[in-house]
Coordinates of C-alpha atoms and ligand atoms in Angstrom, one line a residue:
X4 CA -0.3 0.0 0.1
X5 CA 1.4 3.4 -0.9
X6 CA 1.4 5.7 2.5
X7 CA -0.7 8.5 3.0
X8 CA 0.4 11.6 2.3
X9 CA -1.7 13.4 5.5
X10 CA -3.0 12.4 8.6
X11 CA -6.1 13.1 11.0
X12 CA -6.5 12.6 14.4
X13 CA -10.0 14.0 15.4
X14 CA -13.3 12.8 13.9
X15 CA -15.6 14.7 15.4
X16 CA -17.0 17.8 13.3
X17 CA -14.1 19.5 12.2
X18 CA -11.7 16.7 11.7
X19 CA -13.7 14.9 10.1
X20 CA -14.3 17.4 7.3
X21 CA -11.0 18.8 7.1
X22 CA -10.4 14.9 6.4
X23 CA -12.6 14.5 3.7
X24 CA -11.6 18.1 2.1
X25 CA -7.7 17.5 1.9
X26 CA -8.6 13.7 0.1
X27 CA -10.8 15.7 -2.3
X28 CA -8.3 17.8 -3.3
X29 CA -5.8 14.7 -4.2
X30 CA -3.7 13.4 -1.3
X31 CA -4.2 9.9 0.3
X32 CA -5.2 10.3 3.8
X33 CA -5.3 8.1 6.8
X34 CA -7.4 9.0 10.1
X35 CA -7.7 8.1 13.6
X36 CA -9.9 8.6 16.3
X37 CA -9.6 7.7 19.9
X38 CA -13.1 6.0 20.1
X39 CA -12.8 3.5 17.4
X40 CA -16.8 3.3 17.5
X41 CA -16.6 7.1 15.7
X42 CA -13.6 5.8 13.2
X43 CA -16.1 2.7 12.3
X44 CA -19.1 5.4 11.8
X45 CA -16.7 7.4 9.6
X46 CA -15.5 5.1 7.4
X47 CA -18.9 3.6 6.4
X48 CA -20.9 6.8 6.4
X49 CA -18.5 9.0 4.2
X50 CA -15.7 7.7 3.8
X51 CA -16.8 5.1 1.3
X52 CA -15.0 4.8 -1.9
X53 CA -12.5 8.3 -0.6
X54 CA -9.1 7.3 -0.6
X55 CA -8.9 7.2 3.2
X56 CA -7.4 4.4 5.7
X57 CA -8.5 4.2 9.0
X58 CA -5.7 3.3 11.8
X59 CA -7.7 2.2 15.4
X60 CA -4.0 3.1 17.0
X61 CA -1.7 5.6 17.0
X62 CA 1.2 3.6 16.0
X63 CA -0.8 1.8 13.3
X64 CA -1.9 5.4 12.4
X65 CA 1.8 6.8 12.3
X66 CA 3.1 3.8 10.4
X67 CA 0.2 4.9 7.2
X68 CA 2.2 8.2 7.1
X69 CA 4.6 9.2 4.4
X70 CA 8.0 11.2 5.6
X71 CA 8.0 13.8 6.9
X72 CA 4.7 12.7 8.8
X73 CA 1.8 15.5 8.6
X74 CA -0.9 14.6 11.1
X75 CA -3.6 17.1 11.7
X76 CA -4.8 17.6 15.4
X77 CA -8.6 18.1 15.3
X78 CA -9.6 17.5 19.0
X79 CA -11.0 20.1 21.7
X80 CA -9.1 22.2 22.3
X81 CA -6.5 22.4 25.8
X82 CA -6.0 18.9 28.1
X83 CA -6.9 16.7 24.6
X84 CA -3.9 18.8 22.8
X85 CA -1.7 17.7 24.7
X86 CA -2.5 14.3 26.0
X87 CA -2.1 13.3 21.9
X88 CA 0.8 15.2 21.7
X89 CA 2.3 13.2 24.6
X90 CA 0.9 9.9 22.8
X91 CA 2.6 11.2 19.2
X92 CA 6.0 12.2 20.3
X93 CA 7.8 9.4 20.8
X94 CA 6.2 7.6 17.4
X95 CA 7.3 10.1 15.3
X96 CA 11.0 11.3 13.9
X97 CA 12.8 15.1 13.6
X98 CA 11.3 16.5 10.3
X99 CA 7.4 15.5 11.1
X100 CA 4.9 17.5 11.9
X101 CA 2.4 17.9 13.7
X102 CA -0.7 20.8 13.1
X103 CA -3.6 21.7 15.7
X104 CA -6.3 23.1 14.0
X105 CA -8.1 23.4 17.3
X106 CA -9.3 26.8 18.7
X107 CA -5.9 26.5 21.2
X108 CA -5.2 29.6 23.1
X109 CA -2.2 31.3 22.0
X110 CA 0.2 30.6 25.0
X111 CA -0.2 26.9 24.5
X112 CA 0.5 27.1 21.4
X113 CA 3.6 29.0 22.3
X114 CA 4.6 26.9 24.9
X115 CA 3.9 23.3 22.6
X116 CA 6.1 25.0 19.6
X117 CA 8.9 25.6 22.0
X118 CA 8.8 22.1 23.3
X119 CA 8.0 19.9 19.8
X120 CA 10.7 22.3 18.3
X121 CA 13.3 21.3 20.5
X122 CA 12.6 17.8 20.1
X123 CA 13.5 18.3 16.3
X124 CA 9.6 18.0 15.8
X125 CA 7.8 20.8 14.0
X126 CA 4.2 22.0 15.5
X127 CA 2.2 24.2 13.5
X128 CA -0.8 26.3 15.5
X129 CA -3.6 26.7 13.2
X130 CA -6.3 28.7 13.4
X131 CA -9.4 26.7 11.5
X132 CA -12.6 28.8 10.6
X133 CA -15.8 28.6 8.6
X134 CA -17.4 26.1 10.6
X135 CA -18.4 22.9 9.3
X136 CA -19.4 23.7 6.2
X137 CA -15.9 26.2 5.3
X138 CA -13.9 22.6 6.8
X139 CA -15.3 20.6 4.1
X140 CA -15.5 23.6 0.8
X141 CA -13.0 25.6 1.7
X142 CA -11.6 27.2 5.5
X143 CA -9.8 30.7 6.4
X144 CA -6.5 29.0 7.7
X145 CA -4.2 30.9 10.1
X146 CA -0.8 28.7 9.9
X147 CA 1.7 29.9 12.6
X148 CA 4.6 28.3 14.0
X149 CA 7.6 26.2 12.7
X150 CA 7.9 28.1 9.4
X151 CA 9.9 24.8 7.8
X152 CA 6.9 23.0 8.2
X153 CA 4.5 25.2 6.9
X154 CA 6.9 24.8 3.6
X155 CA 6.2 21.7 3.8
X156 CA 2.4 21.6 4.2
X157 CA 1.4 24.6 2.0
X158 CA 1.1 22.6 -1.4
X159 CA -1.3 21.5 0.8
X160 CA -2.4 24.0 2.5
X161 CA -3.1 26.2 -0.3
X162 CA -5.4 23.7 -1.9
X163 CA -8.2 23.1 0.7
X164 CA -8.5 26.9 1.9
X165 CA -11.0 28.8 0.2
X166 CA -10.7 30.4 -2.7
X167 CA -11.1 34.4 -3.5
X168 CA -10.1 36.5 -5.9
X169 CA -6.7 37.3 -4.5
X170 CA -5.3 33.8 -3.9
X171 CA -6.7 31.1 -1.3
X172 CA -7.4 32.1 1.9
X173 CA -4.0 30.9 3.5
X174 CA -0.9 32.2 4.5
X175 CA 2.4 31.8 7.1
X176 CA 0.4 33.7 9.8
X177 CA 4.4 33.9 12.0
X178 CA 6.3 32.6 14.2
X179 CA 5.5 30.3 17.4
X180 CA 1.3 31.2 18.5
X181 CA 0.6 33.6 15.6
X182 CA -1.7 31.9 13.7
X183 CA -3.8 31.2 16.5
X184 CA -3.5 34.6 18.0
X185 CA -4.7 35.5 14.4
X186 CA -7.6 33.3 14.8
X187 CA -8.6 34.5 18.2
X188 CA -8.4 37.9 17.2
X189 CA -10.8 36.8 14.6
X190 CA -13.0 35.4 17.3
X191 CA -13.0 38.6 18.6
X192 CA -13.9 40.8 16.0
X193 CA -16.6 38.2 14.7
X194 CA -18.4 38.8 18.8
X195 CA -18.1 42.9 17.7
X196 CA -20.1 42.1 14.4
X197 CA -22.6 40.1 16.4
X198 CA -23.5 42.4 18.4
X199 CA -23.6 44.8 16.3
X200 CA -26.1 43.1 13.9
X201 CA -28.3 42.4 17.0
X202 CA -28.3 46.0 17.9
X203 CA -29.5 47.3 14.5
X204 CA -32.0 44.5 14.9
X205 CA -33.4 45.7 18.4
X206 CA -33.5 48.9 17.1
X207 CA -35.6 48.5 13.9
X208 CA -37.8 45.8 15.5
X209 CA -38.3 47.0 19.1
X210 CA -37.8 50.9 18.7
X211 CA -39.2 51.3 15.1
X212 CA -41.2 48.1 14.8
X213 CA -40.4 46.6 11.7
X214 CA -41.4 43.1 11.2
X215 CA -39.8 40.1 10.1
X216 CA -40.5 40.4 6.2
X217 CA -39.3 44.1 6.7
X218 CA -36.2 43.5 8.4
X219 CA -35.0 40.3 5.8
X220 CA -35.5 42.9 3.1
X221 CA -33.8 45.7 4.8
X222 CA -30.6 43.5 5.7
X223 CA -30.9 41.8 1.8
X224 CA -30.8 45.3 0.5
X225 CA -27.8 45.9 3.1
X226 CA -26.2 42.7 1.8
X227 CA -26.3 44.9 -1.2
X228 CA -24.2 47.5 -0.3
X229 CA -20.4 47.7 -1.0
X230 CA -20.1 49.1 3.0
X231 CA -22.0 46.3 4.6
X232 CA -22.1 42.9 1.9
X233 CA -21.1 40.4 4.4
X234 CA -21.1 36.0 5.1
X235 CA -23.1 37.1 8.5
X236 CA -25.4 39.7 7.4
X237 CA -26.1 37.8 4.6
X238 CA -27.5 34.7 6.8
X239 CA -29.3 37.3 9.0
X240 CA -31.5 38.3 6.3
X241 CA -32.3 34.4 6.0
X242 CA -32.8 33.9 9.4
X243 CA -36.2 36.2 9.2
X244 CA -37.3 33.9 6.5
X245 CA -37.3 30.6 8.7
X246 CA -40.5 29.7 10.0
X247 CA -40.7 26.7 12.8
X248 CA -42.5 24.1 11.7
X249 CA -44.3 22.7 14.8
X250 CA -46.2 26.6 15.4
X251 CA -45.7 28.4 11.9
X252 CA -44.8 31.2 13.7
X253 CA -41.1 32.9 13.0
X254 CA -38.6 30.9 14.5
X255 CA -36.3 33.8 15.8
X256 CA -38.9 35.2 17.7
X257 CA -39.4 31.5 19.9
X258 CA -36.0 31.1 20.1
X259 CA -34.6 31.9 23.7
X260 CA -32.3 35.6 24.5
X261 CA -29.4 33.4 25.7
X262 CA -26.3 33.8 24.5
X263 CA -23.6 31.5 24.4
X264 CA -19.9 31.7 24.6
X265 CA -17.0 29.1 23.7
X266 CA -14.0 31.5 25.3
X267 CA -12.6 33.0 22.6
X268 CA -14.0 36.9 23.0
X269 CA -13.4 36.8 26.2
X270 CA -9.6 35.7 25.3
X271 CA -9.6 38.2 23.1
X272 CA -10.4 41.2 25.5
X273 CA -8.2 39.6 28.3
X274 CA -4.9 39.7 25.9
X275 CA -6.2 43.4 24.7
X276 CA -6.1 44.2 28.9
X277 CA -2.8 42.6 28.9
X278 CA -1.3 44.6 25.9
X279 CA -2.9 47.7 27.1
X280 CA -4.6 47.7 23.9
X281 CA -8.1 49.1 24.1
X282 CA -11.2 46.9 21.8
X283 CA -14.2 48.6 23.5
X284 CA -16.4 47.5 21.3
X285 CA -15.5 43.7 21.5
X286 CA -15.5 43.9 25.2
X287 CA -19.1 45.2 24.7
X288 CA -20.4 41.9 22.9
X289 CA -18.8 39.9 25.1
X290 CA -20.4 41.5 28.2
X291 CA -23.6 41.6 26.4
X292 CA -23.5 37.6 25.6
X293 CA -23.0 37.4 29.7
X294 CA -25.9 40.4 30.8
X295 CA -28.0 37.7 28.3
X296 CA -27.1 34.9 30.3
X297 CA -28.7 36.7 33.7
X298 CA -32.7 35.6 32.0
X299 CA -34.1 34.8 34.7
X300 CA -32.9 37.9 37.0
X301 CA -33.9 40.1 34.0
X302 CA -37.3 39.0 34.2
X303 CA -37.4 39.5 37.7
X304 CA -35.8 43.0 36.9
X305 CA -38.5 44.1 34.5
X306 CA -41.3 43.6 36.9
X307 CA -39.4 45.9 39.2
X308 CA -38.1 48.5 37.2
X309 CA -41.0 49.2 34.8
X310 CA -39.4 51.8 32.1
X311 CA -41.3 51.5 28.9
X312 CA -39.4 51.5 26.1
X313 CA -40.6 54.3 23.4
X314 CA -41.3 53.4 20.5
X315 CA -39.8 55.4 17.0
X316 CA -42.5 58.0 15.9
X317 CA -40.2 59.9 13.0
X318 CA -39.8 59.0 9.3
X319 CA -38.9 54.7 9.0
X320 CA -36.9 54.7 6.2
X321 CA -34.7 57.8 7.3
X322 CA -34.4 56.0 10.7
X323 CA -33.4 52.7 8.9
X324 CA -30.7 54.3 7.1
X325 CA -29.2 56.3 9.9
X326 CA -28.9 52.7 11.4
X327 CA -27.2 51.2 8.4
X328 CA -24.9 54.1 8.5
X329 CA -24.4 53.7 12.1
X330 CA -24.0 49.8 12.1
X331 CA -20.7 51.0 9.6
X332 CA -19.2 53.3 11.5
X333 CA -19.1 51.3 14.5
X334 CA -18.1 47.8 12.5
X335 CA -14.8 49.6 11.2
X336 CA -14.3 51.3 15.0
X337 CA -14.5 47.7 16.6
X338 CA -12.4 46.4 13.1
X339 CA -9.7 49.3 14.0
X340 CA -9.7 48.4 17.5
X341 CA -8.6 44.4 16.1
X342 CA -6.4 45.7 14.1
X343 CA -4.3 47.4 16.4
X344 CA -4.4 44.6 18.6
X345 CA -2.5 42.5 16.0
X346 CA -0.1 45.0 15.4
X347 CA 0.6 45.4 19.3
X348 CA 0.8 41.5 19.9
X349 CA 2.8 41.5 16.7
X350 CA 5.1 43.9 18.2
X351 CA 5.3 42.6 21.8
X352 CA 5.3 38.7 21.2
X353 CA 7.5 39.3 17.5
X354 CA 4.9 37.8 15.3
X355 CA 6.3 39.5 12.7
X356 CA 2.4 40.0 11.1
X357 CA 1.4 41.0 7.7
X358 CA -1.7 42.6 8.7
X359 CA -3.2 43.0 4.8
X360 CA -2.4 40.0 4.0
X361 CA -4.3 38.2 7.8
X362 CA -7.3 41.1 6.4
X363 CA -7.3 39.3 3.4
X364 CA -7.3 35.7 3.8
X365 CA -9.9 36.4 6.0
X366 CA -11.8 37.2 2.6
X367 CA -13.5 34.0 2.4
X368 CA -14.4 30.7 4.4
X369 CA -15.0 32.0 7.7
X370 CA -17.7 33.6 9.8
X371 CA -16.3 37.2 9.2
X372 CA -16.0 37.3 5.4
X373 CA -16.7 40.0 3.9
X374 CA -16.1 42.7 0.8
X375 CA -15.1 45.2 3.4
X376 CA -11.7 43.5 4.3
X377 CA -10.3 44.4 0.8
X378 CA -10.2 47.8 2.1
X379 CA -8.5 47.0 5.6
X380 CA -5.9 45.3 3.0
X381 CA -5.4 47.9 0.5
X382 CA -5.5 50.1 3.8
X383 CA -1.9 48.3 5.2
X384 CA -0.6 47.6 2.0
X385 CA -0.5 51.5 1.1
X386 CA 0.9 51.9 4.5
X387 CA 2.0 48.7 6.3
X388 CA 3.3 51.3 9.0
X389 CA -0.7 52.6 9.7
X390 CA -1.3 53.1 13.6
X391 CA -4.8 52.8 13.7
X392 CA -7.6 52.0 10.5
X393 CA -9.2 54.8 11.4
X394 CA -6.6 57.2 9.9
X395 CA -6.4 55.9 6.6
X396 CA -7.8 58.0 4.0
X397 CA -11.0 56.0 3.2
X398 CA -11.8 54.8 6.7
X399 CA -12.0 58.6 7.8
X400 CA -13.6 59.7 5.4
X401 CA -16.4 56.7 5.4
X402 CA -16.7 57.9 8.7
X403 CA -16.5 61.6 8.8
X404 CA -19.5 61.2 5.8
X405 CA -22.0 59.1 7.6
X406 CA -21.3 60.5 11.7
X407 CA -23.9 62.3 11.6
X408 CA -26.4 59.8 11.7
X409 CA -24.5 57.6 13.6
X410 CA -24.8 60.3 17.1
X411 CA -28.3 60.5 16.2
X412 CA -29.1 57.1 16.0
X413 CA -27.4 57.1 19.5
X414 CA -30.0 59.7 21.1
X415 CA -32.8 58.5 19.5
X416 CA -31.5 54.7 21.2
X417 CA -31.4 56.3 24.2
X418 CA -34.5 58.3 24.3
X419 CA -35.9 55.0 23.6
X420 CA -34.6 53.2 25.8
X421 CA -32.9 50.2 24.2
X422 CA -29.1 49.3 24.9
X423 CA -26.8 49.8 22.4
X424 CA -23.6 49.3 24.0
X425 CA -21.5 47.8 21.4
X426 CA -22.8 51.4 19.2
X427 CA -21.9 53.4 21.9
X428 CA -18.7 52.0 22.9
X429 CA -17.9 52.8 19.1
X430 CA -18.7 56.1 19.1
X431 CA -16.5 56.4 22.5
X432 CA -13.4 55.0 20.9
X433 CA -13.8 56.9 18.2
X434 CA -13.9 60.3 19.8
X435 CA -11.2 59.6 22.3
X436 CA -9.1 58.6 20.1
X437 CA -9.3 61.2 17.5
X438 CA -9.4 64.0 20.9
X439 CA -5.6 65.8 21.4
X440 CA -7.1 66.2 25.4
X441 CA -8.7 63.7 27.3
X442 CA -9.8 64.2 31.1
X443 CA -7.0 61.9 32.0
X444 CA -5.3 65.2 33.9
X445 CA -8.0 65.2 36.2
X446 CA -7.1 61.4 36.8
X447 CA -3.7 62.5 37.2
X448 CA -4.3 65.0 39.8
X449 CA -6.7 62.8 41.6
X450 CA -3.5 60.0 41.6
X451 CA -1.1 62.2 42.8
X452 CA -3.3 63.4 45.4
X453 CA -4.1 60.5 47.4
X454 CA -1.4 58.1 46.5
X455 CA 1.5 60.6 45.1
X456 CA 2.1 59.0 42.1
X457 CA 3.6 62.0 40.1
X458 CA 3.1 63.9 36.6
X459 CA 3.8 65.0 34.0
X460 CA 3.1 68.6 32.5
X461 CA 2.2 70.2 29.0
X462 CA 4.9 72.6 29.6
X463 CA 7.6 70.7 30.9
X464 CA 9.9 67.8 28.8
X465 CA 8.0 64.6 28.9
X466 CA 9.2 62.3 31.1
X467 CA 9.7 64.8 33.9
X468 CA 8.0 63.9 37.0
X469 CA 6.2 66.3 39.5
X470 CA 4.3 65.9 43.0
X471 CA 2.5 68.6 44.6
X472 CA 1.3 68.7 48.6
X473 CA -2.3 69.5 47.1
X474 CA -3.4 69.5 51.3
X475 CA -2.6 72.8 53.1
Ligands
NBP12 P1 -14.6 18.8 19.9 O1 -14.0 19.6 19.9 O2 -16.3 18.9 20.2 O3 -13.8 17.3 20.4 C1 -14.3 16.1 20.2 C2 -13.0 15.2 19.6 O4 -12.2 15.5 20.7 C3 -13.2 14.2 19.3 O5 -12.7 13.7 18.0 C4 -12.9 13.2 20.8 O6 -12.4 12.0 20.8 C5 -11.6 14.1 20.7 N1 -10.9 14.3 22.5 C6 -11.2 14.4 23.5 BR1 -12.6 15.1 23.5 N2 -10.0 14.0 24.4 C7 -9.8 13.3 23.9 C8 -8.5 13.0 24.3 N3 -8.1 12.7 25.7 N4 -7.5 12.1 23.0 C9 -7.9 12.2 21.9 N5 -9.0 12.3 21.8 C10 -10.0 13.3 22.1 O7 -14.6 19.0 18.2 P2 -15.1 19.8 17.2 O8 -16.3 20.8 17.1 O9 -14.8 19.2 15.6 O10 -13.9 20.7 17.0 C11 -12.2 19.9 17.0 C12 -11.5 21.7 17.4 O11 -11.7 22.7 16.2 C13 -11.9 22.5 18.4 O12 -10.8 23.5 19.3 C14 -12.8 23.6 17.8 O13 -12.8 24.5 19.2 C15 -12.2 23.7 16.6 N6 -13.2 24.2 15.8 C16 -14.2 24.3 15.9 C17 -15.1 24.7 15.0 C18 -16.4 24.1 15.0 O14 -17.8 24.8 13.7 N7 -17.4 22.9 15.6 C19 -15.0 26.1 14.1 C20 -13.4 25.9 14.5 C21 -12.3 25.8 14.9 P3 -13.9 11.2 21.3 O15 -14.8 10.7 20.1 O16 -12.9 9.6 21.5 O17 -14.5 11.6 22.2

């Protein structure tokens, strides 16, 4: 039997579909799953007639692979990844490589890369986005880690990745945990996008009284615009058309308003706090999901605090257009935060990220795919040292053209009593970032007053610190 080009460990949703994707591009594969029944099921139900060989022990699996061995580990993130690596390590030989395609924390990936590189093995921590369908038909891939291992893998990865007008949605991201870091921030941006869409929905449904068919029409229309055309807007439009077969009501109205989360949004915010990068839109999105989980308390509070939610009474089409502009402005701020975080992480962790290329590989396959990413790529191609996306001429002008609509939407939301935390945080970000002087002079005075923390003066050179005896 000819040796297999590629091996996949872990046959849950993602592993199964990625394995079939690799096989469909002409690469013979070997598969292994801890629970043999799952392997048998996969072979019987999905691998019939395909160039797939199943192994029922890791020893057998490793022997099936041609050298240097390429092993994709697609198991639950965290402890299971370490367990599989520890079991594989003694079975592999120098030059072989392990790819972790799960949603691993970048710090774990950093540790694993160092550990495996020291033994002569290659390790590629690879962010994979696109869910089940992306995995099968073409995901966005964010591989980082051992550069020489990536070179070996590239011919396979460029074939299995989503293809867009300017190439496959994969590129070597950078050393160590860079791939998983970029995937994490991608997910943080996804949280922001989803929350902004939810707020637009709330304003239009609760505030302006749009019906589900009307909401469908609005989102379908927005999806045709250059600014908002994206996978998330497209599926949002679709969601408003789905009827529940049991009750014949709109399914979206029957879905419980408590959002789940698996942690990558929280990780993004935690990393941003550690690196000192403001990401208020993503933070608002994570908080909104947490607040939504307090369902019982909210139901009880609604009985106690009975402030009415107002109804919008002006021209609906004007309001719809203003919400569209507010959504776009907020989205630009959210991406500005995400890219600024990547920039800082790249400096701090020596990732050597190419921000334009990172935006490009999100154009296909993944959840945040959008026409708008072309503009981000163009902005960083024109100026790779751009400190913030808001300073790129295209983004700056787009916001200045729309900011009055954005402000009016926020005034209206406040008057109606509809919470729009991500819209508000985005505007706060914009208004703070563009201010030459913020009120933190007072904060510094207070810190010096109660804690002798000292302050710098506007009329003296930077780096000179002063203390005042505030109390006479
Ligand atoms: P899961 O995250 O649900 O993991 C299930 C797989 O892990 C099974 O194959 C299971 O084997 C294996 N596993 C576990 Br649990 N513990 C193990 C251990 N100690 N040793 C060996 N194998 C073990 O699978 P998934 O949803 O396909 O996701 C895989 C990874 O991809 C995750 O990190 C996930 O976050 C990431 N991801 C998921 C998506 C998505 O849309 N689902 C998208 C992008 C990335 P068993 O069958 O023997 O229990």
